[in-house]
Structures are given as C-alpha cells and as structure tokens.
Short mmCIF file of C-alpha atoms and ligand atoms in Angstrom, two decimals:
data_model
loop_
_atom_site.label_atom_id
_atom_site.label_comp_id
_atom_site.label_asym_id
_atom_site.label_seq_id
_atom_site.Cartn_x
_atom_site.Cartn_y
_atom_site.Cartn_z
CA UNK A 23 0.00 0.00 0.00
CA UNK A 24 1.15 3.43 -0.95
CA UNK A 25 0.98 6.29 1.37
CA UNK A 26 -1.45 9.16 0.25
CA UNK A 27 -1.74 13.12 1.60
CA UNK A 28 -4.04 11.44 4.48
CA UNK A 29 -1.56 9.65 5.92
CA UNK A 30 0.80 12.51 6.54
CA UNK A 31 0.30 16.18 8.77
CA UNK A 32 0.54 18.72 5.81
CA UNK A 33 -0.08 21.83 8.11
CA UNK A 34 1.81 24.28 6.85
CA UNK A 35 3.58 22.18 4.73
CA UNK A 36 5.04 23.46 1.44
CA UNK A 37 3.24 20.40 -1.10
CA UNK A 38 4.56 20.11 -4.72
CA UNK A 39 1.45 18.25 -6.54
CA UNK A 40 1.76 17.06 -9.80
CA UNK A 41 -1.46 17.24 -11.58
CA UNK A 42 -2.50 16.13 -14.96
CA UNK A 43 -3.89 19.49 -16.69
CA UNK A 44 -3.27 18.01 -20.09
CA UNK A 45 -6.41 20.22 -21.01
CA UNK A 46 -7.66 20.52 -24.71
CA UNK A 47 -7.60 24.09 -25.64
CA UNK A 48 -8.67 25.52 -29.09
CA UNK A 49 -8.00 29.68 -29.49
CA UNK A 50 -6.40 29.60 -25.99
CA UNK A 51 -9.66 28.41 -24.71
CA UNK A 52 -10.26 25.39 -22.24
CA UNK A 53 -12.84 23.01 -24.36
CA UNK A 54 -12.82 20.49 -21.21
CA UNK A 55 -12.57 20.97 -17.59
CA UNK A 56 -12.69 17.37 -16.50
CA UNK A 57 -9.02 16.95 -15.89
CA UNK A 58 -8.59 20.08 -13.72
CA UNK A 59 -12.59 18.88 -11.84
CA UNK A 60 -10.64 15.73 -11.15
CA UNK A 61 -8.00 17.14 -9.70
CA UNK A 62 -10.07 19.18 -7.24
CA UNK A 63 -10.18 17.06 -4.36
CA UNK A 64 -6.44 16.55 -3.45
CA UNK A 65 -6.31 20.34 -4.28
CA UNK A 66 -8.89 21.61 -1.79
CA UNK A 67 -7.54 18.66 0.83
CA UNK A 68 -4.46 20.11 0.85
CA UNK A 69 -5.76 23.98 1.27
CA UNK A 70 -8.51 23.00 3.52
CA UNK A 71 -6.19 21.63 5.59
CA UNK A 72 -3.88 24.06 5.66
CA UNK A 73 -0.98 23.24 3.63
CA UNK A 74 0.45 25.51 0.71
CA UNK A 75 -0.21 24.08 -2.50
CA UNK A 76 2.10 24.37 -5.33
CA UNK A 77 0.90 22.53 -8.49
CA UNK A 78 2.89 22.00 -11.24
CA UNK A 79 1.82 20.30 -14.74
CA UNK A 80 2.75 19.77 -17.97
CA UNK A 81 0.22 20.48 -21.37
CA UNK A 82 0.68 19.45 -24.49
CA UNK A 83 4.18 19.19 -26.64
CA UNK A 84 6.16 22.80 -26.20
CA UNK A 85 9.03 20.39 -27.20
CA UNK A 86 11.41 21.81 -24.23
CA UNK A 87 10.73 25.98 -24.95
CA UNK A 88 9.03 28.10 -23.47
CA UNK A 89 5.43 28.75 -26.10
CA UNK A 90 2.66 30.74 -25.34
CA UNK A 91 0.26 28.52 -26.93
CA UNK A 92 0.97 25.78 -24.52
CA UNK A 93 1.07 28.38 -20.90
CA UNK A 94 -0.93 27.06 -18.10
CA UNK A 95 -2.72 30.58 -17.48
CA UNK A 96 -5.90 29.21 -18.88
CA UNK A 97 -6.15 26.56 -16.37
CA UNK A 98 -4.89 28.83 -13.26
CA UNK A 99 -7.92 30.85 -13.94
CA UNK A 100 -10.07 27.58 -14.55
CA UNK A 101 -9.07 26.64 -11.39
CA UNK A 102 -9.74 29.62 -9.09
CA UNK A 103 -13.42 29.57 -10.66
CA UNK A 104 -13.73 26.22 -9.34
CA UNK A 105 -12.01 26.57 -6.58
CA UNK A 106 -13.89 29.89 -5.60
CA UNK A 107 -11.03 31.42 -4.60
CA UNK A 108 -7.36 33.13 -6.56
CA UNK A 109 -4.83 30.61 -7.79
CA UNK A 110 -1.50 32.62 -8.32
CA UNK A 111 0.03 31.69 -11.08
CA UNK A 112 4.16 32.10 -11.03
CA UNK A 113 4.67 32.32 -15.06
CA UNK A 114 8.01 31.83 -16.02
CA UNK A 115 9.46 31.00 -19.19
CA UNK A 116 11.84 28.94 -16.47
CA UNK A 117 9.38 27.15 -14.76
CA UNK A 118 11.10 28.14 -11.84
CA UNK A 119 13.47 31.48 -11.28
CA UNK A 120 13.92 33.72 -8.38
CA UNK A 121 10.45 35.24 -8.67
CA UNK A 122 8.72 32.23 -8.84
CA UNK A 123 11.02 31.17 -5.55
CA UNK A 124 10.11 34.38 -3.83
CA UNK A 125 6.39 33.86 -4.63
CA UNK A 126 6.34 30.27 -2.96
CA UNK A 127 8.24 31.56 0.08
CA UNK A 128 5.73 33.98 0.36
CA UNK A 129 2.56 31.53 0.42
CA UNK A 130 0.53 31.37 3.31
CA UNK A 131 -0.94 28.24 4.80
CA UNK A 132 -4.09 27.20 1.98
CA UNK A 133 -2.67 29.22 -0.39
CA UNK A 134 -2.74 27.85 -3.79
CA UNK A 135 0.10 28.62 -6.50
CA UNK A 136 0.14 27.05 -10.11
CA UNK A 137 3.93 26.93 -11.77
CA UNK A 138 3.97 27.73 -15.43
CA UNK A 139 4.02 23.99 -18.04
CA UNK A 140 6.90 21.86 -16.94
CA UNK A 141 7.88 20.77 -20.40
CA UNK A 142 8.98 24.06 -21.02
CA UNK A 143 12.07 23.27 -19.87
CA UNK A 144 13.95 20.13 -21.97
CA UNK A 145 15.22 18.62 -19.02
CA UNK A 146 11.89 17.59 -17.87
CA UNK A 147 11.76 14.98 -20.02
CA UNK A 148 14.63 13.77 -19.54
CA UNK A 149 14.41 13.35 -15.53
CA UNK A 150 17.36 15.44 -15.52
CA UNK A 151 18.14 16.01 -11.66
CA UNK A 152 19.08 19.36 -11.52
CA UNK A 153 15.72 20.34 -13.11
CA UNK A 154 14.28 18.27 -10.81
CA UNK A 155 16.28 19.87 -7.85
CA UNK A 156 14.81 23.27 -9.12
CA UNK A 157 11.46 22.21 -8.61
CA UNK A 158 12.16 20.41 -5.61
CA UNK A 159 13.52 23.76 -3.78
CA UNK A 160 9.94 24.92 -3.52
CA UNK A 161 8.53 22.13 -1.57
CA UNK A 162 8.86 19.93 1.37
CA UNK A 163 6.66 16.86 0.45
CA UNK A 164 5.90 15.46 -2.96
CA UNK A 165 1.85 14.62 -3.82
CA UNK A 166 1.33 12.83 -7.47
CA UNK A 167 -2.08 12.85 -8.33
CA UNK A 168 -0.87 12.81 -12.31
CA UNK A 169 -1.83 9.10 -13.31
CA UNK A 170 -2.11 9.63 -16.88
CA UNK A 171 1.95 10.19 -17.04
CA UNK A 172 2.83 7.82 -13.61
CA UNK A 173 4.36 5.61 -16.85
CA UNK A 174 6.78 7.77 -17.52
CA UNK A 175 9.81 8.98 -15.43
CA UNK A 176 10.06 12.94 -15.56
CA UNK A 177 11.51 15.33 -13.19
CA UNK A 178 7.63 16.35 -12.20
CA UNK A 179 6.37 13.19 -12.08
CA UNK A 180 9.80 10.75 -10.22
CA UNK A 181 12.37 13.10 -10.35
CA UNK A 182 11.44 15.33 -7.39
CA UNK A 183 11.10 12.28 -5.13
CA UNK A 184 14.72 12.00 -4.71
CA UNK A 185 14.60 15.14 -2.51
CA UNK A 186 11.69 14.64 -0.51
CA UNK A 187 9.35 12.19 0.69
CA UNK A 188 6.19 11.13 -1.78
CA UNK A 189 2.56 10.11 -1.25
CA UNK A 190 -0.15 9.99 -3.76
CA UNK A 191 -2.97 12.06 -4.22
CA UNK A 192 -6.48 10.78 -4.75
CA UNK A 193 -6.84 10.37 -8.09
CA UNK A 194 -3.83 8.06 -7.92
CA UNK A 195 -4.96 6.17 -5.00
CA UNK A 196 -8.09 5.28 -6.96
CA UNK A 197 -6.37 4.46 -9.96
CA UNK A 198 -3.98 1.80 -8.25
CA UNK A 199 -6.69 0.59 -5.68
CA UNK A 200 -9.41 -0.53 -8.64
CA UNK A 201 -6.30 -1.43 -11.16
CA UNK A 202 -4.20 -3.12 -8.83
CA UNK A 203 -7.20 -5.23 -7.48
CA UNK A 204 -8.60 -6.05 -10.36
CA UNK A 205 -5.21 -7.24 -11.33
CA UNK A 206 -3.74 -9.18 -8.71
CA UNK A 207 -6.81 -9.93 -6.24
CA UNK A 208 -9.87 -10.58 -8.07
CA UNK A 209 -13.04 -11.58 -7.72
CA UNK A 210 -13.28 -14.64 -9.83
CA UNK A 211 -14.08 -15.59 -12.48
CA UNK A 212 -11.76 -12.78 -13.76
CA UNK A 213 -12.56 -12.22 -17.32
CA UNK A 214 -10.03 -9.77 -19.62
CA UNK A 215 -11.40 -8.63 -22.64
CA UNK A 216 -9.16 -7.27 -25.36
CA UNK A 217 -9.50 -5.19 -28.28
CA UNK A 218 -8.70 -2.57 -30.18
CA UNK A 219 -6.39 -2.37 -33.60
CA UNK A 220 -2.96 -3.95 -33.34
CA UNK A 221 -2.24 -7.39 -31.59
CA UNK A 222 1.58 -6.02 -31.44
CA UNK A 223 1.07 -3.11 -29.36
CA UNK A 224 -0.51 -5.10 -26.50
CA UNK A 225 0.65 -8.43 -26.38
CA UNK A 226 2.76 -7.83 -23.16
CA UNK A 227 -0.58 -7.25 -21.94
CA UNK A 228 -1.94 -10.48 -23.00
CA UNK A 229 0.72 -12.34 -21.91
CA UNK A 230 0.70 -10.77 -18.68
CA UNK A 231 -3.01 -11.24 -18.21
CA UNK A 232 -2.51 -14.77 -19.55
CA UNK A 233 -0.86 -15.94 -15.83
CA UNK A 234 -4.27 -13.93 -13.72
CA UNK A 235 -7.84 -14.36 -15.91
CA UNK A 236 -10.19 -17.39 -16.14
CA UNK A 237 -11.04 -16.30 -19.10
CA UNK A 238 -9.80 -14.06 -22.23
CA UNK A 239 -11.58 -12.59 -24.83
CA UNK A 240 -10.25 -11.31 -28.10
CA UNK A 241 -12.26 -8.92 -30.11
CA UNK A 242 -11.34 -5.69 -32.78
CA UNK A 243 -9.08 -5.59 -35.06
CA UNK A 244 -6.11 -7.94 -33.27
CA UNK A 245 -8.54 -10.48 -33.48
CA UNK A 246 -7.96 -10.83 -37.85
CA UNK A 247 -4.47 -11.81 -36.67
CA UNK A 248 -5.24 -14.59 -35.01
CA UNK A 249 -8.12 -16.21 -37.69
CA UNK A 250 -5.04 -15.99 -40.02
CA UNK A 251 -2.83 -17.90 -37.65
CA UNK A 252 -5.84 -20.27 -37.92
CA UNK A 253 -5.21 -20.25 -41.68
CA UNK A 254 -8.91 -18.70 -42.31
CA UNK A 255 -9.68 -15.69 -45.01
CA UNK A 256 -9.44 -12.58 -43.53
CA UNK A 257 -10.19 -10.53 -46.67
CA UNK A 258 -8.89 -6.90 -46.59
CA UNK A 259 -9.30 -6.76 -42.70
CA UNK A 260 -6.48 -5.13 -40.47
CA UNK A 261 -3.54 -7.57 -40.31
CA UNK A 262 -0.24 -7.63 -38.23
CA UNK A 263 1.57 -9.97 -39.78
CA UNK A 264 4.73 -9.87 -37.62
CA UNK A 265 2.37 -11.32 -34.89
CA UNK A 266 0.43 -14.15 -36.60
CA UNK A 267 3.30 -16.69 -35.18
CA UNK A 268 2.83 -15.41 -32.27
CA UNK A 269 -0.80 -15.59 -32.12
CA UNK A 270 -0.33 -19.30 -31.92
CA UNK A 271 2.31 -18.88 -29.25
CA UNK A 272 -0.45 -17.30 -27.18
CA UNK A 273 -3.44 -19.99 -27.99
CA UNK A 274 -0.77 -22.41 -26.48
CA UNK A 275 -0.05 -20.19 -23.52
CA UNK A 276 -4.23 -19.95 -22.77
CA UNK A 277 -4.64 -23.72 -23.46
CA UNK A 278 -1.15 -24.59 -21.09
CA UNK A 279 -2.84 -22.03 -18.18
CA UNK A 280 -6.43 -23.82 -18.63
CA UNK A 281 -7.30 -20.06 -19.79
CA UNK A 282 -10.60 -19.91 -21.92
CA UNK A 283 -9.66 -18.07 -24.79
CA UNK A 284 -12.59 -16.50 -26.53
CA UNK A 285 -12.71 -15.46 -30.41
CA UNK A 286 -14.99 -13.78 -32.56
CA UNK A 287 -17.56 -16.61 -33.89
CA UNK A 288 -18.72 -13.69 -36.83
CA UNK A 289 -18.11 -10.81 -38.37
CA UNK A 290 -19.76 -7.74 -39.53
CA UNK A 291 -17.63 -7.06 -42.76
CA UNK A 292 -17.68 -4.10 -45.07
CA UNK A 293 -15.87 -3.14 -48.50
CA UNK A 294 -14.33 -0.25 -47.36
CA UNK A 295 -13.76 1.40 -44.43
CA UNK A 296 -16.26 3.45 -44.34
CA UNK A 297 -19.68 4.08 -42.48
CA UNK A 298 -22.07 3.75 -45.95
CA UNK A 299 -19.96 1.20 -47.08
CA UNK A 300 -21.70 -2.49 -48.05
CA UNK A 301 -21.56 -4.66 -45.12
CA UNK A 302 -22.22 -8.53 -44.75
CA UNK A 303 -22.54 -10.26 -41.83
CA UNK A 304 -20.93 -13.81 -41.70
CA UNK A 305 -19.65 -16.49 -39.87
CA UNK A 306 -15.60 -16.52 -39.78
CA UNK A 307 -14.94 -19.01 -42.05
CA UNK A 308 -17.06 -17.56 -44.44
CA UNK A 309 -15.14 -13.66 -45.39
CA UNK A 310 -15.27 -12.75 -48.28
CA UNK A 311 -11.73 -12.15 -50.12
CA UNK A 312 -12.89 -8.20 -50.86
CA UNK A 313 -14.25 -7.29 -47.62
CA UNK A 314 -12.81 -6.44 -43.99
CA UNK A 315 -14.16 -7.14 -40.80
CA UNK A 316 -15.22 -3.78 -38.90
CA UNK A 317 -16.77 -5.33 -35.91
CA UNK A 318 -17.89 -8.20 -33.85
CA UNK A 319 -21.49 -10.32 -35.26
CA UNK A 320 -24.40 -10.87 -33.18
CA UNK A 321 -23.24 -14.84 -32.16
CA UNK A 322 -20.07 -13.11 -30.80
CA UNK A 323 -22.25 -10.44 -28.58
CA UNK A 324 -23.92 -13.47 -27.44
CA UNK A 325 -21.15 -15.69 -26.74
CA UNK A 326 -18.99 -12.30 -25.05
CA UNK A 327 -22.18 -11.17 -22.81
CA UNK A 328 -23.04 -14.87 -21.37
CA UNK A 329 -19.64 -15.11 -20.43
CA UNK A 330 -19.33 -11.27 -19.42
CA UNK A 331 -22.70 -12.43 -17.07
CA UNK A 332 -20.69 -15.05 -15.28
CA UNK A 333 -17.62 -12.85 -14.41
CA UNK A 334 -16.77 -11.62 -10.56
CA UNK A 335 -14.47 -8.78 -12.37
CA UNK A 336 -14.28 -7.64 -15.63
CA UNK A 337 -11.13 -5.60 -17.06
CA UNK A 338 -11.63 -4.38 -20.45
CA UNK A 339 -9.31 -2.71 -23.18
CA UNK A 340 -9.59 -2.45 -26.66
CA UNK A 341 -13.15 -1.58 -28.58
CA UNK A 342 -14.95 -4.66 -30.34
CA UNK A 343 -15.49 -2.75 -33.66
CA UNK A 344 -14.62 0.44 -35.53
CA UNK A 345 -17.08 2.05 -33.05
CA UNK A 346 -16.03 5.83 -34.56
CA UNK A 347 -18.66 5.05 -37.09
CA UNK A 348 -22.03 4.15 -35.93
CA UNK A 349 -22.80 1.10 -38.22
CA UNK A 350 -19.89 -1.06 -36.70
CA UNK A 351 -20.23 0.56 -33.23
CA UNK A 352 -22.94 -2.42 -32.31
CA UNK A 353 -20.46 -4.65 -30.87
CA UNK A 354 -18.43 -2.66 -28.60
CA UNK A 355 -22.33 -1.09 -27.50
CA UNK A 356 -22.96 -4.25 -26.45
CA UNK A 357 -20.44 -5.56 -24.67
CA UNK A 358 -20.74 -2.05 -22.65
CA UNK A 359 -24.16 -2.69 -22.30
CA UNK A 360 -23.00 -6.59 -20.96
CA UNK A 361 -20.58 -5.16 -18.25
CA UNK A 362 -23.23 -2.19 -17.48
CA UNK A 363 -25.77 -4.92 -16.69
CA UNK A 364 -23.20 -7.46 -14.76
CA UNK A 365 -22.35 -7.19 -10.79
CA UNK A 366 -19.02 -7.53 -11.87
CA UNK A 367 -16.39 -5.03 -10.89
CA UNK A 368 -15.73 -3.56 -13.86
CA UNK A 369 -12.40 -1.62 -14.69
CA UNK A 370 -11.87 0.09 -18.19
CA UNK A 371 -8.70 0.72 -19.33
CA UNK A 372 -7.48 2.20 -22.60
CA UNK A 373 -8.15 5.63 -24.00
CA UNK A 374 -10.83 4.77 -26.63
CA UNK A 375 -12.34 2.19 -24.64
CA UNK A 376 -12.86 4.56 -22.16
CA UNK A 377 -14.49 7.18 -25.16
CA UNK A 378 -16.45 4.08 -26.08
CA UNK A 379 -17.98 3.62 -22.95
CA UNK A 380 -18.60 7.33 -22.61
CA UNK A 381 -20.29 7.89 -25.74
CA UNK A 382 -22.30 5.02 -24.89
CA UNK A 383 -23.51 7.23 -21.62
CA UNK A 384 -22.63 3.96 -19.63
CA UNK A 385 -19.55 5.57 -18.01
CA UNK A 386 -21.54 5.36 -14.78
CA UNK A 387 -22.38 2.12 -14.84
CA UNK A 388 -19.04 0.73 -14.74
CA UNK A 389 -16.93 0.36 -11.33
CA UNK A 390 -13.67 2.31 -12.64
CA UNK A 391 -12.80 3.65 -15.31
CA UNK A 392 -9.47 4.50 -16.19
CA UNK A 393 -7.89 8.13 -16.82
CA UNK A 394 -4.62 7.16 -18.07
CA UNK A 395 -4.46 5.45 -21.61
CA UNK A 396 -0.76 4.69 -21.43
CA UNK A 397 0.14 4.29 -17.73
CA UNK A 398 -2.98 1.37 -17.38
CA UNK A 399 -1.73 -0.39 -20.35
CA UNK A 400 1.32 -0.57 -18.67
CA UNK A 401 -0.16 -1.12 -15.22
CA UNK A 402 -2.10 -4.19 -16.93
CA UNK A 403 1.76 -5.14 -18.54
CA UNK A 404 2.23 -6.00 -14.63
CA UNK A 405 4.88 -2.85 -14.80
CA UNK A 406 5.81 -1.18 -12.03
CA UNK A 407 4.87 2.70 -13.03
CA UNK A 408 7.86 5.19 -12.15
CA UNK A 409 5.49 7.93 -10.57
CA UNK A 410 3.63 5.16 -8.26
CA UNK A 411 7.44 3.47 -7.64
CA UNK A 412 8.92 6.78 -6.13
CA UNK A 413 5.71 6.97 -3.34
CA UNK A 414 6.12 5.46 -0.06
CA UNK A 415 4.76 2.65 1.25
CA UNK A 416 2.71 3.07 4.02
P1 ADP B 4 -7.53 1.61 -26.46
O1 ADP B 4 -7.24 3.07 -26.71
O2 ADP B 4 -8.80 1.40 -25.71
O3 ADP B 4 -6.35 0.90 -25.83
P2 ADP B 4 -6.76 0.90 -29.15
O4 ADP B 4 -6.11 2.24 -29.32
O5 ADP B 4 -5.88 -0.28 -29.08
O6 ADP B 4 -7.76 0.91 -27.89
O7 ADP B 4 -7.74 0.63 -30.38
C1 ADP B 4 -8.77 1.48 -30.73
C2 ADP B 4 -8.97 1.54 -32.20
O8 ADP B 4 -9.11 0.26 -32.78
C3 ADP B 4 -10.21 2.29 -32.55
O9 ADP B 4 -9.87 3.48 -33.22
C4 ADP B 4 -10.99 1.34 -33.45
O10 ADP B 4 -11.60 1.98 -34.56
C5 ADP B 4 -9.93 0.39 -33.91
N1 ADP B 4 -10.51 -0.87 -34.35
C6 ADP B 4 -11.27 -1.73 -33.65
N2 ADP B 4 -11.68 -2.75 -34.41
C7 ADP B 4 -11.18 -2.54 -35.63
C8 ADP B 4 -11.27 -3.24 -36.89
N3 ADP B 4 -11.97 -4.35 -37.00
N4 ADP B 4 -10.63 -2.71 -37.95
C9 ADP B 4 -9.92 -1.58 -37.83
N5 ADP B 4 -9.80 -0.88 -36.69
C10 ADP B 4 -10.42 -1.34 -35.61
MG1 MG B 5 -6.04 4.06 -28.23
#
C-alpha cells in the first residue's frame, strides 16, 4: 500500500502536486474541464487543511521551450473559478526562477500557487536532476495525483522524489486501488477482454493477463491476426503480420494455463472502411476475399455477454469494432451494455475504450474507469509505473 496526503500532517507544509492538466484548448480556450474537476479534491484537501499548494503540470508538446500557446494561465484561472477562490500563477518562461522562488516563500498556509508547463524546460523529459532539484527547492513533500503520465519517469512526475518524501494524491490512490485489485486480487471468475487495432502493441498485456484471468476474450481488429494464424480468409481486414506466429504462441499459452480463450464466432464485414460502405454479416470461415471485418457479429455479442454475465471482475481494453462510425459501433455497444448490466467489478482501461464507454452514456455504470491510456496499459503489462514506484509505502 502506498501512502497518500491522508496519511501525513501537511499543516503548513510546502506540497509540490503534480497534476495532470493536459487540457484541450482551441483559441487559448479550455474546451474540457474534467481533468482540472478531477484534480479538485487533493487540491482543496491540501488547502482546507492548511498546507500551501504548489501545483505544477505539464500540457501538451512545447518540445522543451518556453510557447505561449501551450502556458498554463488558462487553467490557473479555470481553477480559481472552481475553486472559488485566486490561484497565483508564477509564469516563467523557467518554470522556476527567483520570482517564482520568492512567490512560494511567500505563500501562506491554503494558499494555492500554479507553476507555469513543466515541459517548457527540456530537461523535464529527460528526468534530468538538476531540473528536478529546481522544482524540488519549492517544496517539502511530494503529492502525485498525475496518473495519466505515472508511466513515464520525468523530473515532475519521479524526479522530485529523490529530494523529498512522496505520497499519492487521490486520483492516484483510486487508480492503483481498482487497477491493482482487479489485477492481482480478483473476484473470480476474472474475465479480460481485449480489443482494439494492433495485436503487437498489447501483447505484453496479454501475456501478462494470460498468468491472472479465467477467461480471455479477443475482439477488434487484433482479433484478424489470429483467424489468419488459424489459416482462415481474412479478406482486406487489419492484419499484423509480424504477430500471426505469435498468435499461436499465445493460444498455447491460454490452453497450457487452462485459460478460456474466446474469439470472434462472426463478423460484420464491409468493403471499405467506411460508415455507408456495403456490409455482410458472416460467420468466420465464411469472409469474403474483398471485404474487412469492422466489428464483432451478433453470435459473438452473445457468446462475449453470457460469459461477461458469469464474471466476478471484468477488465476491459480495446473496442470490439470500428465504433467511430455508428454502423460497426454495435459490438463494442454491447459488450458495454453486458458489463453495465453485470455485478461484476468492472475496470476500463485504454483511451478509446474509455471514449467508447462514454459515448455510450454507460460511463456510470461501470466500477472504474481509467484516466490514463498509457500508464494502465502498462499497469495491466504488470509494470511497475515510475510515478507510483517513487511513493512510499505506508
Ligand atoms: P484503447 O485506446 O482502448 O487501448 P486501441 O487504441 O488499441 O484501444 O484501439 C482502438 C482503435 O481500434 C479504434 O480506433 C478502433 O476503430 C480500432 N478498431 C477496432 N476494431 C477494428 C477493426 N476491426 N478494424 C480496424 N480498426 C479497428
Ligand atoms: Mg487508443
């Protein structure tokens, strides 16, 4: 178990959160505020308890320079409206510089203070430690509440933690609570589900989810790779040939674990790849050479949902379907609608899936759902994530 901000006295302690404010912005406008509402209770925690808050972020790709289409004013001001109260905001092309010191020395206890977009400065990236050290100088204790970039090791997000102690915030303490259950203590039967484009880009995640489910089931796009490693017509569907071998590597792994593996029966196939297009729906066997499969058939939804029905958790990544166009969306609806309906806890993670499950409007309906694309692929890898690594354990 990690430590979080309750388990430490942060009375007029100088904290140094890192927050995800990875905002989109069009014009220099904010088009969504749910990163910075998420953020909100660690923030007002912190103040309410009297501690002075220092936040620091990063936004988009300045590419190491200081660029006024990528400052973090926006959000300060976002954030005081929420907040009901003034965020200063220390901009500095430096991130940090005498002013910005002198500003944080100045802070009184629940005080709030946003630093200017970390990735301003190139070292950031590069978990260079005397960037790190700069930032580190304004604080005494270290809060991550950033899971969306926990994956990778920065000077806001690991770096700092070599200079004082870490605990999470509670965004992060969510994120490894219904993750790392899920994972390593489930309710069984545990049931993975996996979708999405390429087989390459998640196999580590297979594999690792291999040794821990009950039961696995392939959907989307990966699963064309693996009716060719079965020697079946896949038409013009998405292929990854580098992984059909090891498609069969990973049949042998489910069958040697007493794993269920679970593949689309049929296929709702179209001639192009494109909403209007033609479509046919047919068993597996039965593609046609000119046509690709966009999405999951109705024996599949069946098969997917009774098993989804018998699961104790449910971890999902990866959409059934091209569900970006609404006549091959059916699939990835329904296995939604399969985990909204279950008693299952149900963890989403992966950045689409999420946006799946969202436009669906079933977001509530589902235990957890993951804010970090990247960081719960690698969670699910069975990685240890740098920004979780560097907090203590309790
Ligand atoms: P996540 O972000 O949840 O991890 P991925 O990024 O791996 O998911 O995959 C999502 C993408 O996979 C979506 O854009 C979806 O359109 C695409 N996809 C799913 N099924 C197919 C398919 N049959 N053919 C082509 N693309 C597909
Ligand atoms: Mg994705």
């Amino acid at each position: 178990m990690k430590k979080t901000v309750r388990d430490i006295d942060v009375k007029g302690k100088k904290c140094l959160v890192r927050c995800d404010f990875n905002v989109p912005m069009q014009d220099g406008k904010i088009t969504d505020d749910v990163r910075i509402r998420a953020a909100l209770p660690t923030i007002e925690y912190l103040r309410d308890n009297g501690a002075k808050v220092i936040l620091m972020s990063h936004m988009g790709r300045p590419k190491g320079q200081p660029n006024k289409e990528f400052t973090l004013a926006p959000v300060a001001e976002r954030l005081g409206e929420l907040l009901g109260g003034a965020v200063i905001f220390a901009q500095s092309d430096r991130v940090v510089d005498d002013g910005v010191v002198a500003a944080v020395a100045a802070m009184k206890d629940g005080e709030i203070l946003l630093l200017e977009n970390t990735r301003y400065r190139e070292e950031e990236t590069k978990n260079d430690p005397a960037f790190s050290k700069e930032l580190a100088q304004l604080g005494e204790i270290f809060v991550n509440d950033a899971f969306g970039t926990a994956h990778r090791a920065h000077c806001s997000t690991a770096g700092v933690a070599e200079f004082m102690p870490a605990v999470s915030g509670f965004l992060i303490e969510k994120e490894i609570k219904f993750l790392g259950e899920a994972v390593n203590d489930p309710k069984r039967p545990f049931v993975a589900i996996m979708g999405g484009a390429k087989v390459g880009d998640k196999i580590p995640v297979i594999e690792n989810l291999l040794t821990k489910v009950d039961a696995l089931i392939i959907g989307g796009g990966m699963s064309y790779t693996f009716f060719k490693g079965e020697g079946l017509e896949i038409g013009t569907s998405l292929l990854d040939e580098d992984s059909i071998e090891l498609t069969k590597k990973l049949r042998q792994e489910a069958a040697d674990a007493g794993v269920d593996l679970l593949l689309p029966v049929d296929v709702v196939c179209a001639k192009e790849f494109a909403n209007d297009s033609e479509t046919l729906v047919c068993d597996k066997d039965k593609m046609p050479a000119d046509m690709m499969g966009m999405d999951i058939g109705p024996k599949s939804v069946k098969l997917f949902s009774d098993e989804i029905a018998k699961a104790g958790t449910v971890v999902w990544n990866g959409p059934m379907g091209v569900f970006e166009m609404s006549n091959f969306a059916g699939g990835t609806r329904a296995v939604a609608e399969a985990l909204a309906a279950s008693s299952a806890i149900t963890v989403i993670g992966g950045g689409d899936s999420a946006a799946a499950v969202k436009q669906f409007g079933l977001d509530d309906k589902m235990t957890h759902i993951s804010t970090g694309g990247g960081a719960s692929l690698e969670f699910l890898e069975g990685k240890e994530l740098p920004g979780v690594a560097v907090l203590e354990d309790k």
